[in-house]
Amino acid sequence: MNIIVIGASTGGPKALRSLFEFLPRLDAAIVLVQHMPRFLNESFRRVLAERTLMDVSLAEPGQMLEHGVVFVAPSEFHLVLNDNRRIDLVRGVKVNYVCSSVDVTMLSLRPRGEDSFLGIILTGMAADGADGIRHIKNLGGLTFVQNQMTAAVYDMPHSALLTGAVDFEGSPKAIRERLVEKFGCIQTVSSPAAESTPGVEGG
Amino acid sequence: MNERIMIVDDDPAVRYTVQEVLRGANLSAIAVESGRACLEELRNGFRGVILLDIMMPEMDGWDTLEAMKREGLSEGNIVCMLTAVISPSAELETLKDDVLDYVRKPFDPDGLIATAKEYLSYLRTVPEGDGYEGEDKA
């Protein structure tokens, strides 16, 4: 299984809008941790779903990862991957001052068969996700961060960069292009993007 | 209530400019000069996008955010901090879940409008009874 974990905080919704704009149905599962107030979870999911051909789901306990699907971590829970497949939601103490924590999700990944991993850190304050990026690199995965020019707050990408474990730094758009190049697409029956014409945002 | 955006800044020039920029994009906004005035608007029922200056006398942006949380006034609001500094204060670290974006002064008018529209679109799709009431028809 191909597993992508994306972490974002302050400024994340705009970066993610750019990253997900016209994103095809990737041959990979995406787990997305965006620090945000709980009441925005569902509208955040809907806004993302309007941008991409991937299914976008607010993660629920017991869900199994699936290629072509984005699983959004609900606020006030840490999203933990059991055996790289099953989603557990843990209502625990804050880690890096937040719950959901990017690090908690990334650090729950384990070596397993031919699973491949990719970690992405986007705009945000402080250092959540840096330990996770190092972990993903140690698992043999790829690691991307948002560049300073496009990040509303560069601290999180910069902290990840300082681990020395980052493979690529670029705009959300450039990251999207790399994802498509790396994982390719699943054939889809319907094409929501062809039915509507969402605005294009530079990244 | 038509005003769905609140500008909180002690500088009258900033309040005027931001309000005019938003008005040019048919976005209605109220402008207040302090954290205390912001809290008063919230107590009176304002829910929407708050563009909150960090550096204000007496009660700065962080104090205002903490007071919002303490009084249970955060729910239903999207907060974007406004500041001239390049990197936010470490205080933001403890309030990361409460601050969705960070807008630097001086503003790029198009960027400011895009930010306001982006977050108004989030509020439009908040399910009923989940902290936000009303539908934006703008």
mmCIF file with all atom_site columns, C-alpha atoms in Angstrom, chain A:
data_model
loop_
_atom_site.group_PDB
_atom_site.id
_atom_site.type_symbol
_atom_site.label_atom_id
_atom_site.label_alt_id
_atom_site.label_comp_id
_atom_site.label_asym_id
_atom_site.label_entity_id
_atom_site.label_seq_id
_atom_site.pdbx_PDB_ins_code
_atom_site.Cartn_x
_atom_site.Cartn_y
_atom_site.Cartn_z
_atom_site.occupancy
_atom_site.B_iso_or_equiv
_atom_site.pdbx_formal_charge
_atom_site.auth_seq_id
_atom_site.auth_comp_id
_atom_site.auth_asym_id
_atom_site.auth_atom_id
_atom_site.pdbx_PDB_model_num
ATOM 1   C CA . MET A 1 1   ? 0.000   0.000  0.000   1.00 0.00 ? 1   MET A CA 1
ATOM 2   C CA . ASN A 1 2   ? 1.112   3.564  -0.730  1.00 0.00 ? 2   ASN A CA 1
ATOM 3   C CA . ILE A 1 3   ? 0.527   5.855  2.234   1.00 0.00 ? 3   ILE A CA 1
ATOM 4   C CA . ILE A 1 4   ? 0.858   9.637  2.181   1.00 0.00 ? 4   ILE A CA 1
ATOM 5   C CA . VAL A 1 5   ? 0.617   11.600 5.437   1.00 0.00 ? 5   VAL A CA 1
ATOM 6   C CA . ILE A 1 6   ? 0.144   15.367 5.131   1.00 0.00 ? 6   ILE A CA 1
ATOM 7   C CA . GLY A 1 7   ? 0.484   17.738 8.089   1.00 0.00 ? 7   GLY A CA 1
ATOM 8   C CA . ALA A 1 8   ? -0.620  21.384 8.052   1.00 0.00 ? 8   ALA A CA 1
ATOM 9   C CA . SER A 1 9   ? -1.433  24.092 10.557  1.00 0.00 ? 9   SER A CA 1
ATOM 10  C CA . THR A 1 10  ? -1.798  27.883 10.360  1.00 0.00 ? 10  THR A CA 1
ATOM 11  C CA . GLY A 1 11  ? -2.340  28.813 6.706   1.00 0.00 ? 11  GLY A CA 1
ATOM 12  C CA . GLY A 1 12  ? -2.980  25.180 5.815   1.00 0.00 ? 12  GLY A CA 1
ATOM 13  C CA . PRO A 1 13  ? -6.446  25.498 4.248   1.00 0.00 ? 13  PRO A CA 1
ATOM 14  C CA . LYS A 1 14  ? -5.147  27.751 1.478   1.00 0.00 ? 14  LYS A CA 1
ATOM 15  C CA . ALA A 1 15  ? -2.060  25.592 0.886   1.00 0.00 ? 15  ALA A CA 1
ATOM 16  C CA . LEU A 1 16  ? -4.213  22.472 0.778   1.00 0.00 ? 16  LEU A CA 1
ATOM 17  C CA . ARG A 1 17  ? -6.655  24.091 -1.606  1.00 0.00 ? 17  ARG A CA 1
ATOM 18  C CA . SER A 1 18  ? -3.753  24.602 -3.983  1.00 0.00 ? 18  SER A CA 1
ATOM 19  C CA . LEU A 1 19  ? -2.344  21.125 -3.422  1.00 0.00 ? 19  LEU A CA 1
ATOM 20  C CA . PHE A 1 20  ? -5.696  19.415 -3.979  1.00 0.00 ? 20  PHE A CA 1
ATOM 21  C CA . GLU A 1 21  ? -6.810  21.576 -6.914  1.00 0.00 ? 21  GLU A CA 1
ATOM 22  C CA . PHE A 1 22  ? -7.453  19.104 -9.748  1.00 0.00 ? 22  PHE A CA 1
ATOM 23  C CA . LEU A 1 23  ? -5.600  16.362 -7.858  1.00 0.00 ? 23  LEU A CA 1
ATOM 24  C CA . PRO A 1 24  ? -6.548  13.126 -9.631  1.00 0.00 ? 24  PRO A CA 1
ATOM 25  C CA . ARG A 1 25  ? -7.463  9.927  -7.872  1.00 0.00 ? 25  ARG A CA 1
ATOM 26  C CA . LEU A 1 26  ? -3.999  8.882  -6.734  1.00 0.00 ? 26  LEU A CA 1
ATOM 27  C CA . ASP A 1 27  ? -2.975  5.283  -6.431  1.00 0.00 ? 27  ASP A CA 1
ATOM 28  C CA . ALA A 1 28  ? -2.302  5.969  -2.762  1.00 0.00 ? 28  ALA A CA 1
ATOM 29  C CA . ALA A 1 29  ? -4.147  6.643  0.477   1.00 0.00 ? 29  ALA A CA 1
ATOM 30  C CA . ILE A 1 30  ? -3.773  10.116 2.002   1.00 0.00 ? 30  ILE A CA 1
ATOM 31  C CA . VAL A 1 31  ? -4.053  10.780 5.719   1.00 0.00 ? 31  VAL A CA 1
ATOM 32  C CA . LEU A 1 32  ? -4.413  14.493 6.376   1.00 0.00 ? 32  LEU A CA 1
ATOM 33  C CA . VAL A 1 33  ? -3.854  16.230 9.702   1.00 0.00 ? 33  VAL A CA 1
ATOM 34  C CA . GLN A 1 34  ? -4.855  19.912 9.672   1.00 0.00 ? 34  GLN A CA 1
ATOM 35  C CA . HIS A 1 35  ? -4.903  21.788 12.992  1.00 0.00 ? 35  HIS A CA 1
ATOM 36  C CA . MET A 1 36  ? -8.305  23.483 13.117  1.00 0.00 ? 36  MET A CA 1
ATOM 37  C CA . PRO A 1 37  ? -11.313 24.069 15.381  1.00 0.00 ? 37  PRO A CA 1
ATOM 38  C CA . ARG A 1 38  ? -13.636 21.078 15.533  1.00 0.00 ? 38  ARG A CA 1
ATOM 39  C CA . PHE A 1 39  ? -16.668 22.887 14.141  1.00 0.00 ? 39  PHE A CA 1
ATOM 40  C CA . LEU A 1 40  ? -14.842 23.342 10.817  1.00 0.00 ? 40  LEU A CA 1
ATOM 41  C CA . ASN A 1 41  ? -14.101 19.643 10.240  1.00 0.00 ? 41  ASN A CA 1
ATOM 42  C CA . GLU A 1 42  ? -17.015 18.887 7.960   1.00 0.00 ? 42  GLU A CA 1
ATOM 43  C CA . SER A 1 43  ? -16.829 22.105 5.923   1.00 0.00 ? 43  SER A CA 1
ATOM 44  C CA . PHE A 1 44  ? -13.083 21.602 5.537   1.00 0.00 ? 44  PHE A CA 1
ATOM 45  C CA . ARG A 1 45  ? -13.763 18.102 4.203   1.00 0.00 ? 45  ARG A CA 1
ATOM 46  C CA . ARG A 1 46  ? -16.380 19.423 1.768   1.00 0.00 ? 46  ARG A CA 1
ATOM 47  C CA . VAL A 1 47  ? -14.149 22.190 0.463   1.00 0.00 ? 47  VAL A CA 1
ATOM 48  C CA . LEU A 1 48  ? -11.371 19.673 -0.225  1.00 0.00 ? 48  LEU A CA 1
ATOM 49  C CA . ALA A 1 49  ? -13.779 17.224 -1.827  1.00 0.00 ? 49  ALA A CA 1
ATOM 50  C CA . GLU A 1 50  ? -14.817 19.915 -4.309  1.00 0.00 ? 50  GLU A CA 1
ATOM 51  C CA . ARG A 1 51  ? -11.207 20.254 -5.446  1.00 0.00 ? 51  ARG A CA 1
ATOM 52  C CA . THR A 1 52  ? -10.068 16.702 -6.066  1.00 0.00 ? 52  THR A CA 1
ATOM 53  C CA . LEU A 1 53  ? -11.192 13.500 -7.722  1.00 0.00 ? 53  LEU A CA 1
ATOM 54  C CA . MET A 1 54  ? -10.176 11.588 -4.609  1.00 0.00 ? 54  MET A CA 1
ATOM 55  C CA . ASP A 1 55  ? -12.869 10.653 -2.122  1.00 0.00 ? 55  ASP A CA 1
ATOM 56  C CA . VAL A 1 56  ? -12.491 12.751 1.024   1.00 0.00 ? 56  VAL A CA 1
ATOM 57  C CA . SER A 1 57  ? -13.639 11.251 4.290   1.00 0.00 ? 57  SER A CA 1
ATOM 58  C CA . LEU A 1 58  ? -13.653 12.523 7.864   1.00 0.00 ? 58  LEU A CA 1
ATOM 59  C CA . ALA A 1 59  ? -11.791 9.645  9.492   1.00 0.00 ? 59  ALA A CA 1
ATOM 60  C CA . GLU A 1 60  ? -13.728 7.278  11.736  1.00 0.00 ? 60  GLU A CA 1
ATOM 61  C CA . PRO A 1 61  ? -12.410 4.628  14.089  1.00 0.00 ? 61  PRO A CA 1
ATOM 62  C CA . GLY A 1 62  ? -11.995 1.236  12.432  1.00 0.00 ? 62  GLY A CA 1
ATOM 63  C CA . GLN A 1 63  ? -11.849 2.584  8.876   1.00 0.00 ? 63  GLN A CA 1
ATOM 64  C CA . MET A 1 64  ? -9.307  0.850  6.681   1.00 0.00 ? 64  MET A CA 1
ATOM 65  C CA . LEU A 1 65  ? -6.979  2.848  4.480   1.00 0.00 ? 65  LEU A CA 1
ATOM 66  C CA . GLU A 1 66  ? -7.784  2.642  0.812   1.00 0.00 ? 66  GLU A CA 1
ATOM 67  C CA . HIS A 1 67  ? -6.061  3.987  -2.287  1.00 0.00 ? 67  HIS A CA 1
ATOM 68  C CA . GLY A 1 68  ? -7.850  6.940  -3.855  1.00 0.00 ? 68  GLY A CA 1
ATOM 69  C CA . VAL A 1 69  ? -9.223  8.172  -0.531  1.00 0.00 ? 69  VAL A CA 1
ATOM 70  C CA . VAL A 1 70  ? -8.223  11.103 1.696   1.00 0.00 ? 70  VAL A CA 1
ATOM 71  C CA . PHE A 1 71  ? -8.817  10.521 5.407   1.00 0.00 ? 71  PHE A CA 1
ATOM 72  C CA . VAL A 1 72  ? -9.058  13.778 7.377   1.00 0.00 ? 72  VAL A CA 1
ATOM 73  C CA . ALA A 1 73  ? -8.150  13.548 11.058  1.00 0.00 ? 73  ALA A CA 1
ATOM 74  C CA . PRO A 1 74  ? -11.003 14.962 13.150  1.00 0.00 ? 74  PRO A CA 1
ATOM 75  C CA . SER A 1 75  ? -10.015 17.664 15.626  1.00 0.00 ? 75  SER A CA 1
ATOM 76  C CA . GLU A 1 76  ? -9.546  16.698 19.277  1.00 0.00 ? 76  GLU A CA 1
ATOM 77  C CA . PHE A 1 77  ? -8.381  13.183 18.371  1.00 0.00 ? 77  PHE A CA 1
ATOM 78  C CA . HIS A 1 78  ? -4.992  11.804 17.443  1.00 0.00 ? 78  HIS A CA 1
ATOM 79  C CA . LEU A 1 79  ? -5.218  9.642  14.364  1.00 0.00 ? 79  LEU A CA 1
ATOM 80  C CA . VAL A 1 80  ? -3.153  6.479  14.772  1.00 0.00 ? 80  VAL A CA 1
ATOM 81  C CA . LEU A 1 81  ? -2.634  3.894  12.039  1.00 0.00 ? 81  LEU A CA 1
ATOM 82  C CA . ASN A 1 82  ? -2.691  0.323  13.298  1.00 0.00 ? 82  ASN A CA 1
ATOM 83  C CA . ASP A 1 83  ? -0.520  -1.967 11.232  1.00 0.00 ? 83  ASP A CA 1
ATOM 84  C CA . ASN A 1 84  ? -0.507  0.812  8.588   1.00 0.00 ? 84  ASN A CA 1
ATOM 85  C CA . ARG A 1 85  ? -4.102  -0.005 7.730   1.00 0.00 ? 85  ARG A CA 1
ATOM 86  C CA . ARG A 1 86  ? -6.741  0.519  10.426  1.00 0.00 ? 86  ARG A CA 1
ATOM 87  C CA . ILE A 1 87  ? -7.576  3.972  11.746  1.00 0.00 ? 87  ILE A CA 1
ATOM 88  C CA . ASP A 1 88  ? -7.753  4.470  15.492  1.00 0.00 ? 88  ASP A CA 1
ATOM 89  C CA . LEU A 1 89  ? -8.827  7.790  16.961  1.00 0.00 ? 89  LEU A CA 1
ATOM 90  C CA . VAL A 1 90  ? -7.277  8.487  20.337  1.00 0.00 ? 90  VAL A CA 1
ATOM 91  C CA . ARG A 1 91  ? -8.573  11.238 22.581  1.00 0.00 ? 91  ARG A CA 1
ATOM 92  C CA . GLY A 1 92  ? -5.316  11.849 24.396  1.00 0.00 ? 92  GLY A CA 1
ATOM 93  C CA . VAL A 1 93  ? -3.210  14.651 25.728  1.00 0.00 ? 93  VAL A CA 1
ATOM 94  C CA . LYS A 1 94  ? -2.019  17.306 23.321  1.00 0.00 ? 94  LYS A CA 1
ATOM 95  C CA . VAL A 1 95  ? 1.274   16.590 21.599  1.00 0.00 ? 95  VAL A CA 1
ATOM 96  C CA . ASN A 1 96  ? 3.224   19.635 20.383  1.00 0.00 ? 96  ASN A CA 1
ATOM 97  C CA . TYR A 1 97  ? 0.332   21.643 21.903  1.00 0.00 ? 97  TYR A CA 1
ATOM 98  C CA . VAL A 1 98  ? -2.162  20.116 19.463  1.00 0.00 ? 98  VAL A CA 1
ATOM 99  C CA . CYS A 1 99  ? -4.613  17.313 19.048  1.00 0.00 ? 99  CYS A CA 1
ATOM 100 C CA . SER A 1 100 ? -4.561  16.016 16.287  1.00 0.00 ? 100 SER A CA 1
ATOM 101 C CA . SER A 1 101 ? -0.803  15.902 16.100  1.00 0.00 ? 101 SER A CA 1
ATOM 102 C CA . VAL A 1 102 ? 1.008   15.267 12.817  1.00 0.00 ? 102 VAL A CA 1
ATOM 103 C CA . ASP A 1 103 ? 3.834   13.562 14.676  1.00 0.00 ? 103 ASP A CA 1
ATOM 104 C CA . VAL A 1 104 ? 1.501   11.064 16.339  1.00 0.00 ? 104 VAL A CA 1
ATOM 105 C CA . THR A 1 105 ? 0.097   9.960  12.983  1.00 0.00 ? 105 THR A CA 1
ATOM 106 C CA . MET A 1 106 ? 3.448   9.782  11.207  1.00 0.00 ? 106 MET A CA 1
ATOM 107 C CA . LEU A 1 107 ? 5.147   7.992  14.088  1.00 0.00 ? 107 LEU A CA 1
ATOM 108 C CA . SER A 1 108 ? 2.456   5.308  14.068  1.00 0.00 ? 108 SER A CA 1
ATOM 109 C CA . LEU A 1 109 ? 3.679   4.059  10.669  1.00 0.00 ? 109 LEU A CA 1
ATOM 110 C CA . ARG A 1 110 ? 5.595   0.781  10.791  1.00 0.00 ? 110 ARG A CA 1
ATOM 111 C CA . PRO A 1 111 ? 7.714   -1.165 8.298   1.00 0.00 ? 111 PRO A CA 1
ATOM 112 C CA . ARG A 1 112 ? 5.407   -3.629 6.597   1.00 0.00 ? 112 ARG A CA 1
ATOM 113 C CA . GLY A 1 113 ? 6.029   -5.636 3.435   1.00 0.00 ? 113 GLY A CA 1
ATOM 114 C CA . GLU A 1 114 ? 6.149   -3.428 0.433   1.00 0.00 ? 114 GLU A CA 1
ATOM 115 C CA . ASP A 1 115 ? 4.290   -0.476 1.949   1.00 0.00 ? 115 ASP A CA 1
ATOM 116 C CA . SER A 1 116 ? 5.678   2.812  0.725   1.00 0.00 ? 116 SER A CA 1
ATOM 117 C CA . PHE A 1 117 ? 5.464   6.075  2.653   1.00 0.00 ? 117 PHE A CA 1
ATOM 118 C CA . LEU A 1 118 ? 5.513   9.743  1.820   1.00 0.00 ? 118 LEU A CA 1
ATOM 119 C CA . GLY A 1 119 ? 5.347   12.528 4.404   1.00 0.00 ? 119 GLY A CA 1
ATOM 120 C CA . ILE A 1 120 ? 4.491   16.150 3.643   1.00 0.00 ? 120 ILE A CA 1
ATOM 121 C CA . ILE A 1 121 ? 4.723   19.150 5.958   1.00 0.00 ? 121 ILE A CA 1
ATOM 122 C CA . LEU A 1 122 ? 2.952   22.336 4.947   1.00 0.00 ? 122 LEU A CA 1
ATOM 123 C CA . THR A 1 123 ? 2.702   25.796 6.501   1.00 0.00 ? 123 THR A CA 1
ATOM 124 C CA . GLY A 1 124 ? 2.375   26.134 10.263  1.00 0.00 ? 124 GLY A CA 1
ATOM 125 C CA . MET A 1 125 ? 3.779   27.379 13.527  1.00 0.00 ? 125 MET A CA 1
ATOM 126 C CA . ALA A 1 126 ? 6.432   25.480 15.536  1.00 0.00 ? 126 ALA A CA 1
ATOM 127 C CA . ALA A 1 127 ? 7.618   21.948 14.913  1.00 0.00 ? 127 ALA A CA 1
ATOM 128 C CA . ASP A 1 128 ? 4.766   19.444 14.758  1.00 0.00 ? 128 ASP A CA 1
ATOM 129 C CA . GLY A 1 129 ? 5.648   16.868 12.096  1.00 0.00 ? 129 GLY A CA 1
ATOM 130 C CA . ALA A 1 130 ? 9.457   17.183 12.264  1.00 0.00 ? 130 ALA A CA 1
ATOM 131 C CA . ASP A 1 131 ? 9.918   13.961 14.241  1.00 0.00 ? 131 ASP A CA 1
ATOM 132 C CA . GLY A 1 132 ? 7.426   12.269 11.966  1.00 0.00 ? 132 GLY A CA 1
ATOM 133 C CA . ILE A 1 133 ? 9.330   13.304 8.861   1.00 0.00 ? 133 ILE A CA 1
ATOM 134 C CA . ARG A 1 134 ? 12.538  11.862 10.301  1.00 0.00 ? 134 ARG A CA 1
ATOM 135 C CA . HIS A 1 135 ? 10.649  8.635  11.086  1.00 0.00 ? 135 HIS A CA 1
ATOM 136 C CA . ILE A 1 136 ? 9.262   8.354  7.562   1.00 0.00 ? 136 ILE A CA 1
ATOM 137 C CA . LYS A 1 137 ? 12.731  8.901  6.145   1.00 0.00 ? 137 LYS A CA 1
ATOM 138 C CA . ASN A 1 138 ? 14.053  6.155  8.417   1.00 0.00 ? 138 ASN A CA 1
ATOM 139 C CA . LEU A 1 139 ? 11.361  3.859  7.019   1.00 0.00 ? 139 LEU A CA 1
ATOM 140 C CA . GLY A 1 140 ? 12.727  4.501  3.546   1.00 0.00 ? 140 GLY A CA 1
ATOM 141 C CA . GLY A 1 141 ? 9.954   6.905  2.589   1.00 0.00 ? 141 GLY A CA 1
ATOM 142 C CA . LEU A 1 142 ? 9.998   10.180 0.720   1.00 0.00 ? 142 LEU A CA 1
ATOM 143 C CA . THR A 1 143 ? 9.576   13.534 2.448   1.00 0.00 ? 143 THR A CA 1
ATOM 144 C CA . PHE A 1 144 ? 8.386   16.868 1.080   1.00 0.00 ? 144 PHE A CA 1
ATOM 145 C CA . VAL A 1 145 ? 7.915   20.287 2.675   1.00 0.00 ? 145 VAL A CA 1
ATOM 146 C CA . GLN A 1 146 ? 6.292   23.514 1.519   1.00 0.00 ? 146 GLN A CA 1
ATOM 147 C CA . ASN A 1 147 ? 8.731   26.249 0.514   1.00 0.00 ? 147 ASN A CA 1
ATOM 148 C CA . GLN A 1 148 ? 9.130   29.540 2.344   1.00 0.00 ? 148 GLN A CA 1
ATOM 149 C CA . MET A 1 149 ? 7.821   31.639 -0.535  1.00 0.00 ? 149 MET A CA 1
ATOM 150 C CA . THR A 1 150 ? 4.376   30.034 -0.421  1.00 0.00 ? 150 THR A CA 1
ATOM 151 C CA . ALA A 1 151 ? 4.054   29.194 3.290   1.00 0.00 ? 151 ALA A CA 1
ATOM 152 C CA . ALA A 1 152 ? 2.002   31.599 5.432   1.00 0.00 ? 152 ALA A CA 1
ATOM 153 C CA . VAL A 1 153 ? 4.131   30.455 8.385   1.00 0.00 ? 153 VAL A CA 1
ATOM 154 C CA . TYR A 1 154 ? 7.365   28.681 7.542   1.00 0.00 ? 154 TYR A CA 1
ATOM 155 C CA . ASP A 1 155 ? 8.159   27.235 10.996  1.00 0.00 ? 155 ASP A CA 1
ATOM 156 C CA . MET A 1 156 ? 6.784   23.723 10.508  1.00 0.00 ? 156 MET A CA 1
ATOM 157 C CA . PRO A 1 157 ? 8.384   23.145 7.095   1.00 0.00 ? 157 PRO A CA 1
ATOM 158 C CA . HIS A 1 158 ? 11.612  24.690 8.359   1.00 0.00 ? 158 HIS A CA 1
ATOM 159 C CA . SER A 1 159 ? 11.674  22.498 11.473  1.00 0.00 ? 159 SER A CA 1
ATOM 160 C CA . ALA A 1 160 ? 11.213  19.449 9.272   1.00 0.00 ? 160 ALA A CA 1
ATOM 161 C CA . LEU A 1 161 ? 13.939  20.684 6.952   1.00 0.00 ? 161 LEU A CA 1
ATOM 162 C CA . LEU A 1 162 ? 16.345  21.030 9.878   1.00 0.00 ? 162 LEU A CA 1
ATOM 163 C CA . THR A 1 163 ? 16.131  17.275 10.513  1.00 0.00 ? 163 THR A CA 1
ATOM 164 C CA . GLY A 1 164 ? 18.131  16.790 7.315   1.00 0.00 ? 164 GLY A CA 1
ATOM 165 C CA . ALA A 1 165 ? 15.580  14.213 6.241   1.00 0.00 ? 165 ALA A CA 1
ATOM 166 C CA . VAL A 1 166 ? 13.681  16.181 3.588   1.00 0.00 ? 166 VAL A CA 1
ATOM 167 C CA . ASP A 1 167 ? 13.860  15.173 -0.079  1.00 0.00 ? 167 ASP A CA 1
ATOM 168 C CA . PHE A 1 168 ? 12.035  18.053 -1.720  1.00 0.00 ? 168 PHE A CA 1
ATOM 169 C CA . GLU A 1 169 ? 10.933  21.580 -0.914  1.00 0.00 ? 169 GLU A CA 1
ATOM 170 C CA . GLY A 1 170 ? 8.399   23.335 -3.146  1.00 0.00 ? 170 GLY A CA 1
ATOM 171 C CA . SER A 1 171 ? 5.053   25.019 -3.593  1.00 0.00 ? 171 SER A CA 1
ATOM 172 C CA . PRO A 1 172 ? 1.830   23.068 -2.984  1.00 0.00 ? 172 PRO A CA 1
ATOM 173 C CA . LYS A 1 173 ? 1.384   22.915 -6.751  1.00 0.00 ? 173 LYS A CA 1
ATOM 174 C CA . ALA A 1 174 ? 4.860   21.483 -7.246  1.00 0.00 ? 174 ALA A CA 1
ATOM 175 C CA . ILE A 1 175 ? 4.189   18.958 -4.492  1.00 0.00 ? 175 ILE A CA 1
ATOM 176 C CA . ARG A 1 176 ? 0.955   17.947 -6.217  1.00 0.00 ? 176 ARG A CA 1
ATOM 177 C CA . GLU A 1 177 ? 2.826   17.374 -9.477  1.00 0.00 ? 177 GLU A CA 1
ATOM 178 C CA . ARG A 1 178 ? 5.342   15.166 -7.682  1.00 0.00 ? 178 ARG A CA 1
ATOM 179 C CA . LEU A 1 179 ? 2.561   13.113 -6.110  1.00 0.00 ? 179 LEU A CA 1
ATOM 180 C CA . VAL A 1 180 ? 0.984   12.450 -9.491  1.00 0.00 ? 180 VAL A CA 1
ATOM 181 C CA . GLU A 1 181 ? 4.372   11.586 -10.961 1.00 0.00 ? 181 GLU A CA 1
ATOM 182 C CA . LYS A 1 182 ? 5.215   9.240  -8.093  1.00 0.00 ? 182 LYS A CA 1
ATOM 183 C CA . PHE A 1 183 ? 1.947   7.391  -7.603  1.00 0.00 ? 183 PHE A CA 1
ATOM 184 C CA . GLY A 1 184 ? -0.015  7.759  -10.820 1.00 0.00 ? 184 GLY A CA 1
ATOM 185 C CA . CYS A 1 185 ? -3.798  7.640  -10.977 1.00 0.00 ? 185 CYS A CA 1
ATOM 186 C CA . ILE A 1 186 ? -6.619  5.193  -10.484 1.00 0.00 ? 186 ILE A CA 1
ATOM 187 C CA . GLN A 1 187 ? -9.142  5.146  -13.315 1.00 0.00 ? 187 GLN A CA 1
ATOM 188 C CA . THR A 1 188 ? -12.384 6.802  -12.232 1.00 0.00 ? 188 THR A CA 1
ATOM 189 C CA . VAL A 1 189 ? -15.893 6.300  -13.541 1.00 0.00 ? 189 VAL A CA 1
ATOM 190 C CA . SER A 1 190 ? -17.089 9.855  -13.022 1.00 0.00 ? 190 SER A CA 1
ATOM 191 C CA . SER A 1 191 ? -15.159 13.092 -13.191 1.00 0.00 ? 191 SER A CA 1
ATOM 192 C CA . PRO A 1 192 ? -16.438 15.815 -10.844 1.00 0.00 ? 192 PRO A CA 1
ATOM 193 C CA . ALA A 1 193 ? -13.727 18.181 -12.023 1.00 0.00 ? 193 ALA A CA 1
ATOM 194 C CA . ALA A 1 194 ? -15.013 17.910 -15.557 1.00 0.00 ? 194 ALA A CA 1
ATOM 195 C CA . GLU A 1 195 ? -18.528 18.775 -14.394 1.00 0.00 ? 195 GLU A CA 1
ATOM 196 C CA . SER A 1 196 ? -17.585 21.911 -12.518 1.00 0.00 ? 196 SER A CA 1
ATOM 197 C CA . THR A 1 197 ? -14.897 24.461 -13.117 1.00 0.00 ? 197 THR A CA 1
ATOM 198 C CA . PRO A 1 198 ? -13.212 25.289 -9.844  1.00 0.00 ? 198 PRO A CA 1
ATOM 199 C CA . GLY A 1 199 ? -10.957 28.337 -9.783  1.00 0.00 ? 199 GLY A CA 1
ATOM 200 C CA . VAL A 1 200 ? -7.275  27.759 -10.249 1.00 0.00 ? 200 VAL A CA 1
ATOM 201 C CA . GLU A 1 201 ? -4.940  29.042 -7.586  1.00 0.00 ? 201 GLU A CA 1
ATOM 202 C CA . GLY A 1 202 ? -1.285  29.428 -8.203  1.00 0.00 ? 202 GLY A CA 1
ATOM 203 C CA . GLY A 1 203 ? 0.969   27.604 -5.822  1.00 0.00 ? 203 GLY A CA 1
#
